[in-house]
Coordinates of C-alpha atoms in Angstrom, one line a residue:
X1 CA 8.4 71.7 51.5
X2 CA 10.9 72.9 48.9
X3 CA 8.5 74.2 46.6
X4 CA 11.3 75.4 44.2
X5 CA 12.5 71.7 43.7
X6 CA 8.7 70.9 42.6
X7 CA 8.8 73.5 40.0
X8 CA 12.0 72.4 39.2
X9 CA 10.5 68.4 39.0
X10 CA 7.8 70.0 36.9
X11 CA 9.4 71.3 34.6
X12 CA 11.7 67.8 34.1
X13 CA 8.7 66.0 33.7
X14 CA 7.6 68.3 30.7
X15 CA 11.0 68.3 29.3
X16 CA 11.0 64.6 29.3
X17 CA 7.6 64.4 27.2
X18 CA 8.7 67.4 24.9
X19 CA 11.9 64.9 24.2
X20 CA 9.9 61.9 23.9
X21 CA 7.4 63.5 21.7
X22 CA 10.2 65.4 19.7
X23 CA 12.8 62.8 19.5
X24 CA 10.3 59.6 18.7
X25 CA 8.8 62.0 15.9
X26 CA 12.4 62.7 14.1
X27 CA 13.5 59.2 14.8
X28 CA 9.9 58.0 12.7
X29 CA 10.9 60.7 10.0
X30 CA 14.4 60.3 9.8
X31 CA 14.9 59.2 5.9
X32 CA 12.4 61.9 5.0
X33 CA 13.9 65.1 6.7
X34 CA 15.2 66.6 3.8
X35 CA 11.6 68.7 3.0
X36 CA 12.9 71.2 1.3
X37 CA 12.8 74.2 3.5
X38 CA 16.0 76.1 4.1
X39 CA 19.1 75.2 5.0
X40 CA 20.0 74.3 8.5
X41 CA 22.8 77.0 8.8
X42 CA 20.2 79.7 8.0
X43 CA 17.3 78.7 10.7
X44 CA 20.0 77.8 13.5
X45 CA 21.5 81.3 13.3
X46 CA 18.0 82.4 13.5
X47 CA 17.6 80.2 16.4
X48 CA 20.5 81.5 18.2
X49 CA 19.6 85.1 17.5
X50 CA 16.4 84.9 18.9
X51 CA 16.3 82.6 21.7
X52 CA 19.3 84.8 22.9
X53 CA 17.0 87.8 22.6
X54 CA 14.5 85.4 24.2
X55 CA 16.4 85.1 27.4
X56 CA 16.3 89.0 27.6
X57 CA 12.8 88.6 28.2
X58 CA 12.0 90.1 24.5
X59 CA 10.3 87.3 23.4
X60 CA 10.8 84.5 20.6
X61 CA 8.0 84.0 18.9
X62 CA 7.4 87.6 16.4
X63 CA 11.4 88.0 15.4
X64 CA 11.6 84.2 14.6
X65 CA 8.7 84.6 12.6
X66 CA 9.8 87.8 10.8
X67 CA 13.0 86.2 10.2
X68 CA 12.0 83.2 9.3
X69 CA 9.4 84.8 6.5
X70 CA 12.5 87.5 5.3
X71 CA 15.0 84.9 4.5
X72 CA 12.2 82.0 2.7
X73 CA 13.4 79.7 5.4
X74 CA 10.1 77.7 5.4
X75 CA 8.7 76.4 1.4
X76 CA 4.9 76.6 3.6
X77 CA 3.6 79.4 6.1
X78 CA 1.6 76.7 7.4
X79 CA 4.0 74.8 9.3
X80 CA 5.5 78.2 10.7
X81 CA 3.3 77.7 13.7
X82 CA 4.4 74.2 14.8
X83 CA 7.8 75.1 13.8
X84 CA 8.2 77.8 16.4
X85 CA 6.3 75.7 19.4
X86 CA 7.9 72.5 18.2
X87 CA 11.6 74.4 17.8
X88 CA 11.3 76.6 21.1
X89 CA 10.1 74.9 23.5
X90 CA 13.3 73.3 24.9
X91 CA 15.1 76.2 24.4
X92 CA 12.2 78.3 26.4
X93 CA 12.6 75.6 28.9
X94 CA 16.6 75.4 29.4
X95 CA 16.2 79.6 29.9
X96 CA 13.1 78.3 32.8
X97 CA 15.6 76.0 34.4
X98 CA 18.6 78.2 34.3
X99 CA 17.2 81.1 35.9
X100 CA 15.5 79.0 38.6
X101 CA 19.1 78.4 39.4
X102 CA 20.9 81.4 38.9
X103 CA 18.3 84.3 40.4
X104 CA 17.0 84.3 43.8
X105 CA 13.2 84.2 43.7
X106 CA 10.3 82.9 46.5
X107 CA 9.5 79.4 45.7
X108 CA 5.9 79.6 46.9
X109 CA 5.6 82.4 44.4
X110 CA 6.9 80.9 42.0
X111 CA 5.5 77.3 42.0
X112 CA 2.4 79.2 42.5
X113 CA 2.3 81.6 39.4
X114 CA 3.2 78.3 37.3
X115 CA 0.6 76.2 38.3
X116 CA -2.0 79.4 37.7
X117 CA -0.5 79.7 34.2
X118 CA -0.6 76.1 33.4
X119 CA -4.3 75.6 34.8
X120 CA -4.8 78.9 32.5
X121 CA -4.1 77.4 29.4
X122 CA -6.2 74.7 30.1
X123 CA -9.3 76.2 31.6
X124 CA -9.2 79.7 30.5
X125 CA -7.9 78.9 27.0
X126 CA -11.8 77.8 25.8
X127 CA -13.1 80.7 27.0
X128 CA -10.2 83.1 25.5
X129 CA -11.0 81.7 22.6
X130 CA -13.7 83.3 22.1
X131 CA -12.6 87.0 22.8
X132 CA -12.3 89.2 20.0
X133 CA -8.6 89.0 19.2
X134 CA -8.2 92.3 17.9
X135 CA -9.8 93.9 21.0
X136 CA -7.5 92.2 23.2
X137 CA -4.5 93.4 21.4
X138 CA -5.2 96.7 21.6
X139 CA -6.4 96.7 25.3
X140 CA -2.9 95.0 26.3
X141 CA -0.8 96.8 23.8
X142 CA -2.5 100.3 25.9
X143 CA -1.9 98.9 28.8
X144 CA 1.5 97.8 27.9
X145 CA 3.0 101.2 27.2
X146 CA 0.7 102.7 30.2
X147 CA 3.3 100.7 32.2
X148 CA 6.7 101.8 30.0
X149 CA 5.5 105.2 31.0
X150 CA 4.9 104.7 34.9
X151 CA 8.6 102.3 34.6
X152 CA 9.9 105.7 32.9
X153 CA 8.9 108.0 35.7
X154 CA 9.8 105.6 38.0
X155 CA 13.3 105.3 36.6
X156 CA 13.7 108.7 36.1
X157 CA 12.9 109.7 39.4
X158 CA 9.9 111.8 38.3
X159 CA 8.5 109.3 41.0
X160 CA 9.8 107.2 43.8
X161 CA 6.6 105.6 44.5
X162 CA 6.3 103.1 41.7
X163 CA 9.1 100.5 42.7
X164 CA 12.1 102.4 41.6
X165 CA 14.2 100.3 44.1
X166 CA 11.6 96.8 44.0
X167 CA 14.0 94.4 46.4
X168 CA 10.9 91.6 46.9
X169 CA 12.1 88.5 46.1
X170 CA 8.5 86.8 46.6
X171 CA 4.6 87.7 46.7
X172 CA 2.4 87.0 50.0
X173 CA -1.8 87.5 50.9
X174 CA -3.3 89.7 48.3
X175 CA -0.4 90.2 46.2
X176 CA 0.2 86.6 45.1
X177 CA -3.8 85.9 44.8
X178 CA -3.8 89.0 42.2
X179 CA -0.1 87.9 40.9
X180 CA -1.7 84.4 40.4
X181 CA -4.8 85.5 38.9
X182 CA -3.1 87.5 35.9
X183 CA -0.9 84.9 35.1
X184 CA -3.8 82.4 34.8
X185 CA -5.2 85.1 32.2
X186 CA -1.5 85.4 30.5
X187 CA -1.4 81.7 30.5
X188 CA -4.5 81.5 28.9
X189 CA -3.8 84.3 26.5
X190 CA -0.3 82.8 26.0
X191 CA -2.6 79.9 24.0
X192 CA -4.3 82.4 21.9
X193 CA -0.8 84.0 20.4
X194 CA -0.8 86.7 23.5
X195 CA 3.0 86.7 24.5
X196 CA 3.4 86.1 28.3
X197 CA 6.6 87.7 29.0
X198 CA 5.9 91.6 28.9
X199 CA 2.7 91.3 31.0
X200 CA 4.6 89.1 33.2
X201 CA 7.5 91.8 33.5
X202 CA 5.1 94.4 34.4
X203 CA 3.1 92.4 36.7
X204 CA 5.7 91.8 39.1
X205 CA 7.1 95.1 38.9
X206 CA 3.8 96.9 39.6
X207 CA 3.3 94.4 42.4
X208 CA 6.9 94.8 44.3
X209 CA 9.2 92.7 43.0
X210 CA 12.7 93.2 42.3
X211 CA 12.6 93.0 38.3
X212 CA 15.1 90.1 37.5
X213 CA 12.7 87.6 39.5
X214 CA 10.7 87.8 36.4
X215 CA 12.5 86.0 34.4
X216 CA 12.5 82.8 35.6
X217 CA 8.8 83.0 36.6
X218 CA 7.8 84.0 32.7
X219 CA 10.5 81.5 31.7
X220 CA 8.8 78.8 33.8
X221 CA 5.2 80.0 33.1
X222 CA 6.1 79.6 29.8
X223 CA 8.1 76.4 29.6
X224 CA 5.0 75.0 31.6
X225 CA 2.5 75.7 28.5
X226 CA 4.6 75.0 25.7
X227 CA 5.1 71.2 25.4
X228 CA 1.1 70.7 26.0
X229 CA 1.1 72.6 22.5
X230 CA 3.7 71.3 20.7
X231 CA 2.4 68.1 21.1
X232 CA -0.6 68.5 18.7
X233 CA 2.5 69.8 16.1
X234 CA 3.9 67.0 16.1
X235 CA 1.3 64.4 16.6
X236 CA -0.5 65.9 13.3
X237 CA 3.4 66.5 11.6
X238 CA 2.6 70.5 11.0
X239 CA 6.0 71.1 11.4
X240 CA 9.2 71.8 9.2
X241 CA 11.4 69.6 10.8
X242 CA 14.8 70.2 10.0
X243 CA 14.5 74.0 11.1
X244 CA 13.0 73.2 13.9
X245 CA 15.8 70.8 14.7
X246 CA 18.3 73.4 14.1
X247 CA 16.5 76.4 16.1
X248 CA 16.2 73.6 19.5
X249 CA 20.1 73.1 18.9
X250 CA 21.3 76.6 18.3
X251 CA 18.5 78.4 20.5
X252 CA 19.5 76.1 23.3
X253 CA 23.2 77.6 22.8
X254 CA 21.7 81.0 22.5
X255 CA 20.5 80.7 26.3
X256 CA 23.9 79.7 27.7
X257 CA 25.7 82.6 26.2
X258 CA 22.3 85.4 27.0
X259 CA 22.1 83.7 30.4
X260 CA 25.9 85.1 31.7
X261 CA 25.0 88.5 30.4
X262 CA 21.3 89.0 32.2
X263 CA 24.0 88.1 35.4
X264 CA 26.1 90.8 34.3
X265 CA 23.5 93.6 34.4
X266 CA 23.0 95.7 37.0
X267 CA 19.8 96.4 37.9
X268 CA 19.7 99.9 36.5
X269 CA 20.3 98.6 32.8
X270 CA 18.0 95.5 33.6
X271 CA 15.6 98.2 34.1
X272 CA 15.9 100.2 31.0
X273 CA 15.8 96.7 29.1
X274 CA 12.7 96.2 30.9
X275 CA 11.2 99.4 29.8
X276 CA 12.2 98.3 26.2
X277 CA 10.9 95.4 26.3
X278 CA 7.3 96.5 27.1
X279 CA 7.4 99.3 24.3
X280 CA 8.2 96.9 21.9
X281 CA 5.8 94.3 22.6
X282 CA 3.2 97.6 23.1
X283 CA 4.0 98.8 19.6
X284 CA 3.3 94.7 17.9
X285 CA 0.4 94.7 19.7
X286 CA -1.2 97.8 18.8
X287 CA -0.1 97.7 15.3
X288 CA -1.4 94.4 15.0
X289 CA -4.7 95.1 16.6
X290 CA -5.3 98.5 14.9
X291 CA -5.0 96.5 11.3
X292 CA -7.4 93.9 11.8
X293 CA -9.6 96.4 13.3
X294 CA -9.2 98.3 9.6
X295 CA -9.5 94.8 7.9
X296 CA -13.1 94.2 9.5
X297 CA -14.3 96.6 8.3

């Protein structure tokens, strides 16, 4: 059974329905697109920028936003929601399909992790809605930059026994049961604004694996849960269309160009991007948790 060609089947199927869903929506709208928001030029560079970014494994979804507030792209902070999972999603899910392609990685392992992050966001999202979202900010954030600092060491050579030289291309017995198990979690967190990608990162590399075979399992994990939420955008119209339209377009190009430069990396810099990566999303999520701890009060 080529279970890489079933995630790769799985992930046409959603990108048909994002398409249908997408396309039969603009097609419905098409003499009132013009909404006012932005112009197009400004929210596709935006797109470009960050889905590039995005393909680095930093994550879309917080610099889109802080961009897209800085420059007044959207008249209404209430469509910025659907505009990001409406605009991303096929650009999150060319990145899925391109590393599936261009990085060696276990297809057992991966097929595996998808379907736990998928049933995730289905199952676990009712009851991760009811955590307390600060709490689970700060808990990741801490255990975020826990992970930067072992990576550090590890890099370093402070320690060799912390996957300095991680070759695994795949997870077997314990290790994928625990691999899938966390990215159920992420894939239900991923539902409640919890970014999957840095977890993700660390996950495999705490586990084994050769860092680069993250990418396109967070990349498909992701492009798996996407167009389920998107959909409820654009069924309900809470999104800015025209932006959107431009970030798919331009992200999308975005990939191609970030795509040829992850190949260029060697695996030392993929590494130290890695690292990055993690203390980054660790400092958002701490900040963010710490202030709506100070805000309850």
């Amino acid at each position: 059974m080529n279970t890489t060609l079933i995630t790769q089947l799985i992930l046409g199927v959603l990108l048909l329905f994002q398409v249908y869903n997408y396309g039969r929506d603009i097609f419905k709208n098409r003499k009132c697109l013009n909404d006012g928001n932005r112009n197009p030029a400004v929210t596709g560079l935006i797109g470009f920028t960050t889905n590039f970014f995005d393909t680095l494994g930093i994550g879309s979804y917080a610099p889109t936003t802080m961009l897209l507030k800085l420059t007044k792209s959207l008249k209404n902070d209430r469509l910025l929601p659907g505009t990001l999972n409406v605009g991303c999603a096929i650009p999150v899910m060319t990145e899925a399909f391109m590393y599936i392609k261009t990085v060696k990685v276990d297809g057992m392992t991966l097929l595996s992790m998808v379907f736990a992050a998928m049933l995730g966001s289905f199952i676990g999202a009712k009851v991760v809605a009811r955590f307390d979202e600060k709490k689970v900010q700060v808990v990741m954030g801490s255990a975020l930059a826990i992970t930067a600092i072992l990576m550090i060491l590890s890099a370093t050579g402070v320690t060799t026994r912390l996957g300095a030289h991680n070759v695994a291309t795949g997870f077997y017995g314990w290790k994928l049961y625990v691999a899938c198990g966390v990215n159920f979690a992420l894939g239900a967190l991923m539902t409640a604004g919890i970014g999957l990608y840095a977890p993700c990162l660390a996950l495999v590399y705490l586990l084994g694996l050769n860092p680069v075979v993250a990418f396109p399992i967070m990349m498909s994990s992701s492009a798996s849960v996407m167009p389920i939420a998107a959909r409820e955008f654009i069924k309900k119209g809470d999104y800015a269309r025209v932006p959107a339209i431009s970030i798919t377009i331009c992200g999308c190009m975005g990939v191609f160009v970030a795509i040829t430069f992850v190949k260029r990396l060697n695996l030392t810099l993929l590494m130290w991007l890695v690292i990055g990566v993690m203390i980054y999303t660790s400092i958002l999520m701490l900040v963010e948790g710490i202030r709506k701890f100070k805000a309850a009060r």
